Amino acid sequence: MARGINTKCTNLEEDEQSVKNYGAISYPIYQTATYAHMGVGRSTGFDYSRLQNPTREQLEKVVASLENGIDAIAFSTGMAAITMMMELFKPGDHLIVDSDLYGGSIRLFHNVSAKNGIEFSSVDCYKEDVESFVKENTKAIYIETPTNPMMNVTDIAAMAEIARRHDLLLIVDNTFLSPYFQNPLDLGADIVVHSGTKYLGGHNDTLAGFLVTNREDISEKFRFLIKTVGSGLAPFDSWLILRGIKTLGIRMERSQENAKQIAGWLKQQKAVTKVIYPGLEEHPGHEIMKKQARGFGAMLTFQLESKEFALSILEKVRMIKFAESLGGVETLVTYPTTQTHADVPKEIREKNGITEATLRMSVGIEDAKDLIDELEKVFRETEQELYGGKKS
Ligand SMILES: Cc1ncc(COP(=O)(O)O)c(C=O)c1O
């Protein structure tokens, strides 16, 4: 019988494994680099931890099951996962990539992969005619949905159709929603990317990345590559992510609930010119999200009326932390201009709508009232300082 996602987060179906481990409920950390053989040709199935390690393997099985994939590979970071994935392509290949992506992915594509002879077209996949960018040498479409940080929502099934028609891979970075809210492989994607540092880990205490696929041929290529490039996740970090995943469902629900309340509060502020949260009915991607995801997540972006207002918020927050990253239990507010998207050229940032008055918030699981109380205080103090109470 198919298990629900919260059960999948806490239990793998193969109970035999836990019996093998003396019944330990918490999967053991196999802190070993290598493995003894009882004779020639008698491997335990594990030979060297660059190739595979039992703790990492356990985590990979859990993530594959959450994404309904046949294989998942755990990496030291999300960027390590994306970097290895780029080894599927060769000089002369062309990729269609969303224009609004995590800044590190943009940096990798345009400053590293391009140097290796791979061509890119940056396309607003949520609104442009993606098919018109397909060329003879196009090999893949790469999207995030919602995007980081502008929260653009792309129709995954529509992208999958284009990919099928032209024999392209569809690659979806699912970091912002996590497998709890969205499963791109079920909608026709071939590869799912995660920064496991975010919701999967969930506690802002370790880094990780994942590639998940439901295709045997891609899984085989990934397995060859991981043993070759060696950027797999270490045993202790694998255990931390395994532990984080156990509470994925309740964290996602709780932080989404808080995000809805904060989005509502922000909308009432005169100093906020725009709140971009797909859970709001006016968000252009709201209906698509309802169709392709089970929730709207806990990431939101908002525009302040001035750079000064935005900077003042960053200076004043205390319980809410001014920090990069997202997806942890703590609420973080990020300044894309100097943090996550600092290396994206200013003209591209501006084209995507990221200005010096844009803030991104990853809403955590604290009490919503405390978060709103702090925002209330920070906004009122800023208004007082900037306008002497005259305007807001
Ligand atoms: C959407 C997205 N993908 C990938 C990454 C990269 O992940 P990592 O920081 O684990 O390398 C990030 C990091 O912020 C991200 O936001």
mmCIF file of C-alpha atoms and ligand atoms in Angstrom:
data_model
loop_
_atom_site.group_PDB
_atom_site.id
_atom_site.type_symbol
_atom_site.label_atom_id
_atom_site.label_comp_id
_atom_site.label_asym_id
_atom_site.label_seq_id
_atom_site.Cartn_x
_atom_site.Cartn_y
_atom_site.Cartn_z
ATOM 1 C CA MET A 1 0.000 0.000 0.000
ATOM 2 C CA ALA A 2 1.343 3.452 -0.899
ATOM 3 C CA ARG A 3 2.452 5.306 2.201
ATOM 4 C CA GLY A 4 1.709 8.958 2.936
ATOM 5 C CA ILE A 5 4.483 11.525 2.744
ATOM 6 C CA ASN A 6 4.790 12.031 6.512
ATOM 7 C CA THR A 7 5.256 8.290 6.955
ATOM 8 C CA LYS A 8 7.853 8.257 4.179
ATOM 9 C CA CYS A 9 9.748 10.990 6.058
ATOM 10 C CA THR A 10 10.038 8.867 9.185
ATOM 11 C CA ASN A 11 10.190 5.277 7.906
ATOM 12 C CA LEU A 12 11.712 3.504 4.953
ATOM 13 C CA GLU A 13 9.706 0.512 3.828
ATOM 14 C CA GLU A 14 12.603 -1.931 4.259
ATOM 15 C CA ASP A 15 12.390 -2.669 7.931
ATOM 16 C CA GLU A 16 15.041 -5.382 7.585
ATOM 17 C CA GLN A 17 17.698 -2.700 7.590
ATOM 18 C CA SER A 18 16.864 -1.539 11.108
ATOM 19 C CA VAL A 19 16.932 -5.139 12.357
ATOM 20 C CA LYS A 20 20.435 -5.432 10.866
ATOM 21 C CA ASN A 21 21.407 -2.357 12.885
ATOM 22 C CA TYR A 22 20.406 -3.869 16.265
ATOM 23 C CA GLY A 23 16.983 -2.282 15.881
ATOM 24 C CA ALA A 24 18.372 1.242 16.169
ATOM 25 C CA ILE A 25 15.551 3.697 15.430
ATOM 26 C CA SER A 26 18.012 6.437 14.523
ATOM 27 C CA TYR A 27 19.969 5.222 11.507
ATOM 28 C CA PRO A 28 23.668 4.764 12.474
ATOM 29 C CA ILE A 29 26.425 7.051 11.233
ATOM 30 C CA TYR A 30 28.900 4.846 9.399
ATOM 31 C CA GLN A 31 31.941 7.034 9.848
ATOM 32 C CA THR A 32 34.260 5.009 7.685
ATOM 33 C CA ALA A 33 36.264 5.714 4.562
ATOM 34 C CA THR A 34 36.701 2.096 3.478
ATOM 35 C CA TYR A 35 35.287 -1.419 4.005
ATOM 36 C CA ALA A 36 36.906 -4.819 4.639
ATOM 37 C CA HIS A 37 36.352 -7.728 2.264
ATOM 38 C CA MET A 38 35.982 -11.251 3.633
ATOM 39 C CA GLY A 39 37.740 -12.589 0.526
ATOM 40 C CA VAL A 40 38.328 -11.878 -3.122
ATOM 41 C CA GLY A 41 35.109 -10.891 -4.823
ATOM 42 C CA ARG A 42 33.271 -10.834 -1.461
ATOM 43 C CA SER A 43 32.270 -7.210 -1.043
ATOM 44 C CA THR A 44 29.638 -6.225 1.519
ATOM 45 C CA GLY A 45 28.266 -3.978 -1.221
ATOM 46 C CA PHE A 46 30.329 -1.101 0.120
ATOM 47 C CA ASP A 47 33.926 -0.655 -1.006
ATOM 48 C CA TYR A 48 34.922 2.964 -0.498
ATOM 49 C CA SER A 49 32.861 5.882 0.818
ATOM 50 C CA ARG A 50 33.409 8.119 -2.212
ATOM 51 C CA LEU A 51 31.270 5.602 -4.114
ATOM 52 C CA GLN A 52 28.798 4.844 -1.377
ATOM 53 C CA ASN A 53 28.336 4.828 2.370
ATOM 54 C CA PRO A 54 25.443 3.166 4.243
ATOM 55 C CA THR A 55 24.296 6.379 5.964
ATOM 56 C CA ARG A 56 24.356 8.297 2.699
ATOM 57 C CA GLU A 57 22.585 5.438 0.967
ATOM 58 C CA GLN A 58 19.830 5.452 3.582
ATOM 59 C CA LEU A 59 19.328 9.192 3.049
ATOM 60 C CA GLU A 60 19.319 8.765 -0.731
ATOM 61 C CA LYS A 61 16.610 6.105 -0.472
ATOM 62 C CA VAL A 62 14.454 8.398 1.666
ATOM 63 C CA VAL A 63 14.833 11.351 -0.727
ATOM 64 C CA ALA A 64 14.189 9.155 -3.793
ATOM 65 C CA SER A 65 11.004 7.889 -2.142
ATOM 66 C CA LEU A 66 9.848 11.441 -1.235
ATOM 67 C CA GLU A 67 10.306 12.583 -4.855
ATOM 68 C CA ASN A 68 8.888 9.362 -6.344
ATOM 69 C CA GLY A 69 12.209 8.786 -8.102
ATOM 70 C CA ILE A 70 14.130 5.582 -8.687
ATOM 71 C CA ASP A 71 17.420 7.072 -7.507
ATOM 72 C CA ALA A 72 18.693 10.060 -5.541
ATOM 73 C CA ILE A 73 22.292 11.098 -5.008
ATOM 74 C CA ALA A 74 23.319 13.143 -1.973
ATOM 75 C CA PHE A 75 25.998 15.801 -2.466
ATOM 76 C CA SER A 76 28.036 18.020 -0.178
ATOM 77 C CA THR A 77 26.006 21.091 -1.304
ATOM 78 C CA GLY A 78 23.245 22.013 -3.723
ATOM 79 C CA MET A 79 25.830 23.629 -5.982
ATOM 80 C CA ALA A 80 27.905 20.424 -5.995
ATOM 81 C CA ALA A 81 24.770 18.605 -7.218
ATOM 82 C CA ILE A 82 24.127 21.110 -10.018
ATOM 83 C CA THR A 83 27.810 21.192 -10.983
ATOM 84 C CA MET A 84 27.916 17.420 -11.361
ATOM 85 C CA MET A 85 24.658 17.436 -13.291
ATOM 86 C CA MET A 86 26.269 19.741 -15.832
ATOM 87 C CA GLU A 87 28.628 16.848 -16.682
ATOM 88 C CA LEU A 88 25.699 15.341 -18.608
ATOM 89 C CA PHE A 89 26.393 17.988 -21.265
ATOM 90 C CA LYS A 90 29.265 18.511 -23.671
ATOM 91 C CA PRO A 91 30.776 21.502 -25.480
ATOM 92 C CA GLY A 92 28.367 22.763 -28.137
ATOM 93 C CA ASP A 93 25.224 21.763 -26.215
ATOM 94 C CA HIS A 94 22.605 24.431 -25.589
ATOM 95 C CA LEU A 95 20.395 24.762 -22.489
ATOM 96 C CA ILE A 96 17.324 26.898 -21.924
ATOM 97 C CA VAL A 97 17.547 28.195 -18.357
ATOM 98 C CA ASP A 98 15.096 30.350 -16.474
ATOM 99 C CA SER A 99 16.254 33.972 -16.194
ATOM 100 C CA ASP A 100 15.350 34.183 -12.509
ATOM 101 C CA LEU A 101 17.277 31.508 -10.631
ATOM 102 C CA TYR A 102 19.334 31.254 -7.466
ATOM 103 C CA GLY A 103 22.359 33.533 -8.097
ATOM 104 C CA GLY A 104 24.825 30.670 -7.606
ATOM 105 C CA SER A 105 23.185 28.676 -10.414
ATOM 106 C CA ILE A 106 23.362 31.699 -12.728
ATOM 107 C CA ARG A 107 27.037 32.136 -11.791
ATOM 108 C CA LEU A 108 27.758 28.458 -12.487
ATOM 109 C CA PHE A 109 26.022 28.459 -15.886
ATOM 110 C CA HIS A 110 27.363 31.729 -17.214
ATOM 111 C CA ASN A 111 30.826 31.842 -15.629
ATOM 112 C CA VAL A 112 31.829 28.183 -15.446
ATOM 113 C CA SER A 113 29.759 26.004 -17.794
ATOM 114 C CA ALA A 114 29.866 28.624 -20.588
ATOM 115 C CA LYS A 115 33.676 28.553 -20.399
ATOM 116 C CA ASN A 116 33.409 24.780 -20.984
ATOM 117 C CA GLY A 117 31.573 25.395 -24.261
ATOM 118 C CA ILE A 118 27.965 25.067 -23.154
ATOM 119 C CA GLU A 119 25.551 27.682 -24.513
ATOM 120 C CA PHE A 120 22.652 29.142 -22.581
ATOM 121 C CA SER A 121 19.493 31.073 -23.377
ATOM 122 C CA SER A 122 17.988 32.817 -20.355
ATOM 123 C CA VAL A 123 14.237 32.781 -20.732
ATOM 124 C CA ASP A 124 11.354 33.910 -18.512
ATOM 125 C CA CYS A 125 9.860 30.428 -18.618
ATOM 126 C CA TYR A 126 6.723 31.487 -16.760
ATOM 127 C CA LYS A 127 5.664 33.885 -19.501
ATOM 128 C CA GLU A 128 7.764 33.542 -22.667
ATOM 129 C CA ASP A 129 7.272 31.083 -25.529
ATOM 130 C CA VAL A 130 9.924 28.606 -24.374
ATOM 131 C CA GLU A 131 9.552 26.399 -27.455
ATOM 132 C CA SER A 132 10.671 29.238 -29.729
ATOM 133 C CA PHE A 133 14.095 29.122 -28.007
ATOM 134 C CA VAL A 134 14.669 25.436 -28.835
ATOM 135 C CA LYS A 135 17.561 24.986 -31.300
ATOM 136 C CA GLU A 136 19.095 21.966 -32.972
ATOM 137 C CA ASN A 137 21.702 21.650 -30.209
ATOM 138 C CA THR A 138 19.286 22.250 -27.296
ATOM 139 C CA LYS A 139 19.540 19.492 -24.733
ATOM 140 C CA ALA A 140 17.624 20.630 -21.662
ATOM 141 C CA ILE A 141 15.285 23.085 -19.980
ATOM 142 C CA TYR A 142 16.297 24.110 -16.453
ATOM 143 C CA ILE A 143 13.785 25.811 -14.170
ATOM 144 C CA GLU A 144 13.004 26.672 -10.587
ATOM 145 C CA THR A 145 9.367 27.068 -9.615
ATOM 146 C CA PRO A 146 8.732 29.239 -7.706
ATOM 147 C CA THR A 147 11.931 31.051 -8.684
ATOM 148 C CA ASN A 148 14.483 32.519 -6.314
ATOM 149 C CA PRO A 149 13.822 35.300 -5.416
ATOM 150 C CA MET A 150 10.988 36.647 -7.592
ATOM 151 C CA MET A 151 8.621 33.711 -6.957
ATOM 152 C CA ASN A 152 7.675 33.273 -10.623
ATOM 153 C CA VAL A 153 5.629 30.121 -11.141
ATOM 154 C CA THR A 154 6.166 27.999 -14.250
ATOM 155 C CA ASP A 155 3.801 25.272 -15.415
ATOM 156 C CA ILE A 156 5.928 22.119 -15.014
ATOM 157 C CA ALA A 157 3.668 19.860 -17.098
ATOM 158 C CA ALA A 158 3.704 22.387 -19.975
ATOM 159 C CA MET A 159 7.526 22.482 -19.863
ATOM 160 C CA ALA A 160 7.580 18.666 -19.808
ATOM 161 C CA GLU A 161 5.505 18.574 -22.992
ATOM 162 C CA ILE A 162 7.934 20.860 -24.793
ATOM 163 C CA ALA A 163 10.811 18.747 -23.494
ATOM 164 C CA ARG A 164 9.184 15.528 -24.776
ATOM 165 C CA ARG A 165 8.442 17.013 -28.208
ATOM 166 C CA HIS A 166 12.082 17.985 -28.706
ATOM 167 C CA ASP A 167 13.769 15.162 -26.809
ATOM 168 C CA LEU A 168 15.138 17.479 -24.119
ATOM 169 C CA LEU A 169 15.685 16.862 -20.429
ATOM 170 C CA LEU A 170 13.482 18.793 -18.053
ATOM 171 C CA ILE A 171 15.374 19.681 -14.884
ATOM 172 C CA VAL A 172 13.515 21.285 -11.975
ATOM 173 C CA ASP A 173 15.107 22.804 -8.885
ATOM 174 C CA ASN A 174 12.457 21.974 -6.265
ATOM 175 C CA THR A 175 14.255 23.579 -3.313
ATOM 176 C CA PHE A 176 11.640 26.249 -2.529
ATOM 177 C CA LEU A 177 8.701 23.873 -2.062
ATOM 178 C CA SER A 178 10.495 20.648 -1.051
ATOM 179 C CA PRO A 179 9.007 17.249 -1.953
ATOM 180 C CA TYR A 180 6.408 17.827 0.726
ATOM 181 C CA PHE A 181 4.567 20.325 -1.461
ATOM 182 C CA GLN A 182 5.636 19.460 -5.017
ATOM 183 C CA ASN A 183 6.895 16.436 -6.985
ATOM 184 C CA PRO A 184 8.174 17.539 -10.411
ATOM 185 C CA LEU A 185 8.972 13.975 -11.579
ATOM 186 C CA ASP A 186 5.251 13.167 -11.361
ATOM 187 C CA LEU A 187 4.597 16.128 -13.671
ATOM 188 C CA GLY A 188 7.042 14.956 -16.340
ATOM 189 C CA ALA A 189 10.441 16.253 -15.179
ATOM 190 C CA ASP A 190 13.465 13.981 -15.679
ATOM 191 C CA ILE A 191 15.706 15.345 -12.936
ATOM 192 C CA VAL A 192 14.899 17.106 -9.663
ATOM 193 C CA VAL A 193 17.515 19.247 -7.941
ATOM 194 C CA HIS A 194 17.506 20.162 -4.258
ATOM 195 C CA SER A 195 19.622 22.279 -2.040
ATOM 196 C CA GLY A 196 19.252 19.924 0.947
ATOM 197 C CA THR A 197 20.694 22.758 3.021
ATOM 198 C CA LYS A 198 17.192 24.250 2.998
ATOM 199 C CA TYR A 199 13.893 22.518 3.884
ATOM 200 C CA LEU A 200 15.186 18.943 3.792
ATOM 201 C CA GLY A 201 17.837 19.686 6.435
ATOM 202 C CA GLY A 202 15.597 22.324 7.929
ATOM 203 C CA HIS A 203 17.761 23.580 10.800
ATOM 204 C CA ASN A 204 20.363 25.873 9.190
ATOM 205 C CA ASP A 205 23.076 23.594 10.555
ATOM 206 C CA THR A 206 24.501 21.771 7.555
ATOM 207 C CA LEU A 207 24.802 21.883 3.777
ATOM 208 C CA ALA A 208 23.683 19.239 1.291
ATOM 209 C CA GLY A 209 22.390 18.805 -2.238
ATOM 210 C CA PHE A 210 20.439 16.192 -4.213
ATOM 211 C CA LEU A 211 19.805 15.012 -7.738
ATOM 212 C CA VAL A 212 16.804 12.735 -8.114
ATOM 213 C CA THR A 213 15.663 10.953 -11.263
ATOM 214 C CA ASN A 214 13.114 8.390 -12.389
ATOM 215 C CA ARG A 215 15.179 7.299 -15.402
ATOM 216 C CA GLU A 216 17.531 4.305 -15.317
ATOM 217 C CA ASP A 217 19.835 5.769 -17.977
ATOM 218 C CA ILE A 218 20.287 9.019 -16.036
ATOM 219 C CA SER A 219 20.762 7.206 -12.735
ATOM 220 C CA GLU A 220 23.544 5.117 -14.315
ATOM 221 C CA LYS A 221 25.307 8.237 -15.579
ATOM 222 C CA PHE A 222 24.982 9.919 -12.175
ATOM 223 C CA ARG A 223 26.399 6.869 -10.366
ATOM 224 C CA PHE A 224 29.392 6.829 -12.696
ATOM 225 C CA LEU A 225 29.914 10.556 -12.212
ATOM 226 C CA ILE A 226 29.622 10.605 -8.399
ATOM 227 C CA LYS A 227 32.273 7.922 -7.982
ATOM 228 C CA THR A 228 34.454 9.896 -10.374
ATOM 229 C CA VAL A 229 34.032 13.464 -9.146
ATOM 230 C CA GLY A 230 33.640 12.537 -5.465
ATOM 231 C CA SER A 231 31.388 15.299 -4.139
ATOM 232 C CA GLY A 232 29.097 12.959 -2.182
ATOM 233 C CA LEU A 233 27.702 13.898 1.225
ATOM 234 C CA ALA A 234 29.704 12.873 4.305
ATOM 235 C CA PRO A 235 28.197 10.323 6.758
ATOM 236 C CA PHE A 236 27.543 12.732 9.625
ATOM 237 C CA ASP A 237 25.926 15.318 7.342
ATOM 238 C CA SER A 238 23.829 12.550 5.789
ATOM 239 C CA TRP A 239 22.592 11.681 9.261
ATOM 240 C CA LEU A 240 21.752 15.326 10.024
ATOM 241 C CA ILE A 241 19.642 15.559 6.861
ATOM 242 C CA LEU A 242 17.970 12.211 7.642
ATOM 243 C CA ARG A 243 17.046 13.587 11.051
ATOM 244 C CA GLY A 244 15.833 16.876 9.562
ATOM 245 C CA ILE A 245 13.577 15.089 7.077
ATOM 246 C CA LYS A 246 11.716 13.330 9.893
ATOM 247 C CA THR A 247 9.929 16.619 10.679
ATOM 248 C CA LEU A 248 9.683 17.952 7.106
ATOM 249 C CA GLY A 249 5.889 17.801 6.997
ATOM 250 C CA ILE A 250 5.163 19.593 10.249
ATOM 251 C CA ARG A 251 7.829 22.225 9.532
ATOM 252 C CA MET A 252 6.463 22.896 6.043
ATOM 253 C CA GLU A 253 2.879 23.213 7.279
ATOM 254 C CA ARG A 254 3.792 25.431 10.176
ATOM 255 C CA SER A 255 6.107 27.754 8.257
ATOM 256 C CA GLN A 256 3.566 28.036 5.424
ATOM 257 C CA GLU A 257 0.891 29.039 7.955
ATOM 258 C CA ASN A 258 3.226 31.713 9.353
ATOM 259 C CA ALA A 259 4.118 32.902 5.827
ATOM 260 C CA LYS A 260 0.428 33.399 4.993
ATOM 261 C CA GLN A 261 -0.002 35.562 8.075
ATOM 262 C CA ILE A 262 3.111 37.606 7.366
ATOM 263 C CA ALA A 263 2.127 38.087 3.707
ATOM 264 C CA GLY A 264 -1.243 39.416 4.912
ATOM 265 C CA TRP A 265 0.427 41.762 7.383
ATOM 266 C CA LEU A 266 2.931 43.043 4.817
ATOM 267 C CA LYS A 267 0.114 43.792 2.390
ATOM 268 C CA GLN A 268 -1.339 46.269 4.877
ATOM 269 C CA GLN A 269 1.898 48.264 5.187
ATOM 270 C CA LYS A 270 2.076 51.530 3.258
ATOM 271 C CA ALA A 271 5.856 51.214 2.934
ATOM 272 C CA VAL A 272 5.458 47.871 1.120
ATOM 273 C CA THR A 273 4.754 48.434 -2.560
ATOM 274 C CA LYS A 274 4.425 44.749 -3.482
ATOM 275 C CA VAL A 275 4.168 41.386 -1.716
ATOM 276 C CA ILE A 276 5.090 38.430 -3.911
ATOM 277 C CA TYR A 277 3.755 35.237 -2.379
ATOM 278 C CA PRO A 278 2.104 32.559 -4.556
ATOM 279 C CA GLY A 279 -0.386 31.858 -1.779
ATOM 280 C CA LEU A 280 -1.986 35.240 -2.411
ATOM 281 C CA GLU A 281 -4.848 35.006 -4.896
ATOM 282 C CA GLU A 282 -3.525 37.976 -6.866
ATOM 283 C CA HIS A 283 -0.198 36.215 -7.554
ATOM 284 C CA PRO A 284 -0.159 35.420 -11.298
ATOM 285 C CA GLY A 285 1.004 31.865 -10.580
ATOM 286 C CA HIS A 286 -1.594 31.136 -7.884
ATOM 287 C CA GLU A 287 -3.821 28.903 -10.035
ATOM 288 C CA ILE A 288 -0.886 26.984 -11.542
ATOM 289 C CA MET A 289 0.445 26.371 -8.050
ATOM 290 C CA LYS A 290 -2.938 25.010 -7.003
ATOM 291 C CA LYS A 291 -2.788 22.624 -9.933
ATOM 292 C CA GLN A 292 0.791 21.388 -9.594
ATOM 293 C CA ALA A 293 1.638 21.694 -5.892
ATOM 294 C CA ARG A 294 0.048 20.780 -2.567
ATOM 295 C CA GLY A 295 0.920 24.092 -0.937
ATOM 296 C CA PHE A 296 2.450 27.505 -1.526
ATOM 297 C CA GLY A 297 5.495 27.245 0.709
ATOM 298 C CA ALA A 298 6.963 29.738 3.129
ATOM 299 C CA MET A 299 9.139 31.925 0.913
ATOM 300 C CA LEU A 300 8.045 35.435 0.114
ATOM 301 C CA THR A 301 9.584 38.483 -1.484
ATOM 302 C CA PHE A 302 8.515 42.067 -0.944
ATOM 303 C CA GLN A 303 9.362 45.456 -2.318
ATOM 304 C CA LEU A 304 9.800 48.440 -0.045
ATOM 305 C CA GLU A 305 9.159 51.994 -1.125
ATOM 306 C CA SER A 306 12.875 52.832 -0.868
ATOM 307 C CA LYS A 307 16.315 51.337 -0.468
ATOM 308 C CA GLU A 308 16.624 53.198 2.864
ATOM 309 C CA PHE A 309 13.526 51.476 4.201
ATOM 310 C CA ALA A 310 14.835 48.053 3.163
ATOM 311 C CA LEU A 311 18.258 48.672 4.725
ATOM 312 C CA SER A 312 16.702 49.911 7.950
ATOM 313 C CA ILE A 313 14.721 46.651 8.273
ATOM 314 C CA LEU A 314 17.930 44.668 7.850
ATOM 315 C CA GLU A 315 19.670 46.790 10.499
ATOM 316 C CA LYS A 316 16.881 46.514 13.042
ATOM 317 C CA VAL A 317 15.678 42.902 12.981
ATOM 318 C CA ARG A 318 16.903 40.770 15.887
ATOM 319 C CA MET A 319 14.726 37.653 16.375
ATOM 320 C CA ILE A 320 14.285 37.525 12.601
ATOM 321 C CA LYS A 321 17.825 37.090 11.355
ATOM 322 C CA PHE A 322 19.424 39.078 8.530
ATOM 323 C CA ALA A 323 21.122 36.162 6.789
ATOM 324 C CA GLU A 324 21.307 34.301 3.509
ATOM 325 C CA SER A 325 19.806 30.849 3.054
ATOM 326 C CA LEU A 326 16.281 29.627 3.631
ATOM 327 C CA GLY A 327 14.162 26.693 4.637
ATOM 328 C CA GLY A 328 15.221 26.423 8.269
ATOM 329 C CA VAL A 329 13.154 26.660 11.431
ATOM 330 C CA GLU A 330 14.413 30.227 12.002
ATOM 331 C CA THR A 331 12.956 33.132 10.024
ATOM 332 C CA LEU A 332 15.603 34.783 7.842
ATOM 333 C CA VAL A 333 15.445 37.969 5.843
ATOM 334 C CA THR A 334 17.829 38.235 2.905
ATOM 335 C CA TYR A 335 19.034 41.112 0.742
ATOM 336 C CA PRO A 336 19.349 39.580 -2.757
ATOM 337 C CA THR A 337 21.285 42.595 -4.095
ATOM 338 C CA THR A 338 24.335 41.999 -1.903
ATOM 339 C CA GLN A 339 23.796 38.396 -0.830
ATOM 340 C CA THR A 340 22.239 35.584 -2.900
ATOM 341 C CA HIS A 341 22.291 37.493 -6.208
ATOM 342 C CA ALA A 342 25.346 39.732 -5.728
ATOM 343 C CA ASP A 343 27.204 38.110 -8.649
ATOM 344 C CA VAL A 344 24.282 38.473 -11.052
ATOM 345 C CA PRO A 345 24.953 41.536 -13.266
ATOM 346 C CA LYS A 346 22.904 44.567 -12.159
ATOM 347 C CA GLU A 347 21.062 44.842 -15.492
ATOM 348 C CA ILE A 348 19.879 41.219 -15.245
ATOM 349 C CA ARG A 349 18.869 41.713 -11.615
ATOM 350 C CA GLU A 350 16.883 44.775 -12.595
ATOM 351 C CA LYS A 351 15.293 43.048 -15.578
ATOM 352 C CA ASN A 352 14.149 40.312 -13.208
ATOM 353 C CA GLY A 353 12.729 42.933 -10.843
ATOM 354 C CA ILE A 354 15.354 42.646 -8.072
ATOM 355 C CA THR A 355 16.058 46.176 -6.850
ATOM 356 C CA GLU A 356 17.878 47.665 -3.870
ATOM 357 C CA ALA A 357 14.470 47.840 -2.171
ATOM 358 C CA THR A 358 13.754 44.098 -2.553
ATOM 359 C CA LEU A 359 13.829 41.803 0.476
ATOM 360 C CA ARG A 360 13.300 38.050 0.544
ATOM 361 C CA MET A 361 11.997 36.267 3.607
ATOM 362 C CA SER A 362 12.186 32.609 4.553
ATOM 363 C CA VAL A 363 9.525 32.234 7.197
ATOM 364 C CA GLY A 364 10.297 29.825 10.007
ATOM 365 C CA ILE A 365 8.259 28.021 12.641
ATOM 366 C CA GLU A 366 8.312 30.587 15.470
ATOM 367 C CA ASP A 367 5.042 31.996 16.819
ATOM 368 C CA ALA A 368 3.545 34.135 14.070
ATOM 369 C CA LYS A 369 2.558 36.759 16.626
ATOM 370 C CA ASP A 370 6.176 37.221 17.733
ATOM 371 C CA LEU A 371 7.337 37.571 14.139
ATOM 372 C CA ILE A 372 4.652 40.136 13.377
ATOM 373 C CA ASP A 373 5.339 42.008 16.630
ATOM 374 C CA GLU A 374 8.971 42.356 15.638
ATOM 375 C CA LEU A 375 8.096 43.483 12.114
ATOM 376 C CA GLU A 376 5.606 45.970 13.548
ATOM 377 C CA LYS A 377 8.293 47.445 15.803
ATOM 378 C CA VAL A 378 10.900 47.574 13.026
ATOM 379 C CA PHE A 379 8.517 49.195 10.527
ATOM 380 C CA ARG A 380 7.228 51.811 13.013
ATOM 381 C CA GLU A 381 10.760 52.735 14.149
ATOM 382 C CA THR A 382 11.892 53.042 10.520
ATOM 383 C CA GLU A 383 8.961 55.296 9.645
ATOM 384 C CA GLN A 384 9.776 57.447 12.641
ATOM 385 C CA GLU A 385 13.445 57.717 11.680
ATOM 386 C CA LEU A 386 12.920 58.301 7.962
ATOM 387 C CA TYR A 387 9.892 60.545 8.077
ATOM 388 C CA GLY A 388 9.712 61.790 11.650
ATOM 389 C CA GLY A 389 6.270 60.261 11.862
ATOM 390 C CA LYS A 390 4.994 62.543 9.042
ATOM 391 C CA LYS A 391 4.669 60.011 6.238
ATOM 392 C CA SER A 392 4.607 56.255 6.007
HETATM 393 C C1 LIG B 1 16.970 27.424 -5.275
HETATM 394 C C2 LIG B 1 18.364 27.072 -4.862
HETATM 395 N N1 LIG B 1 19.029 26.102 -5.527
HETATM 396 C C3 LIG B 1 20.290 25.770 -5.196
HETATM 397 C C4 LIG B 1 20.969 26.406 -4.172
HETATM 398 C C5 LIG B 1 22.379 26.025 -3.843
HETATM 399 O O1 LIG B 1 22.418 25.241 -2.713
HETATM 400 P P1 LIG B 1 23.638 25.179 -1.686
HETATM 401 O O2 LIG B 1 23.725 26.506 -1.000
HETATM 402 O O3 LIG B 1 23.274 24.050 -0.785
HETATM 403 O O4 LIG B 1 24.864 24.902 -2.489
HETATM 404 C C6 LIG B 1 20.313 27.408 -3.446
HETATM 405 C C7 LIG B 1 21.000 28.109 -2.361
HETATM 406 O O5 LIG B 1 20.527 29.089 -1.809
HETATM 407 C C8 LIG B 1 18.978 27.750 -3.802
HETATM 408 O O6 LIG B 1 18.304 28.722 -3.166
#
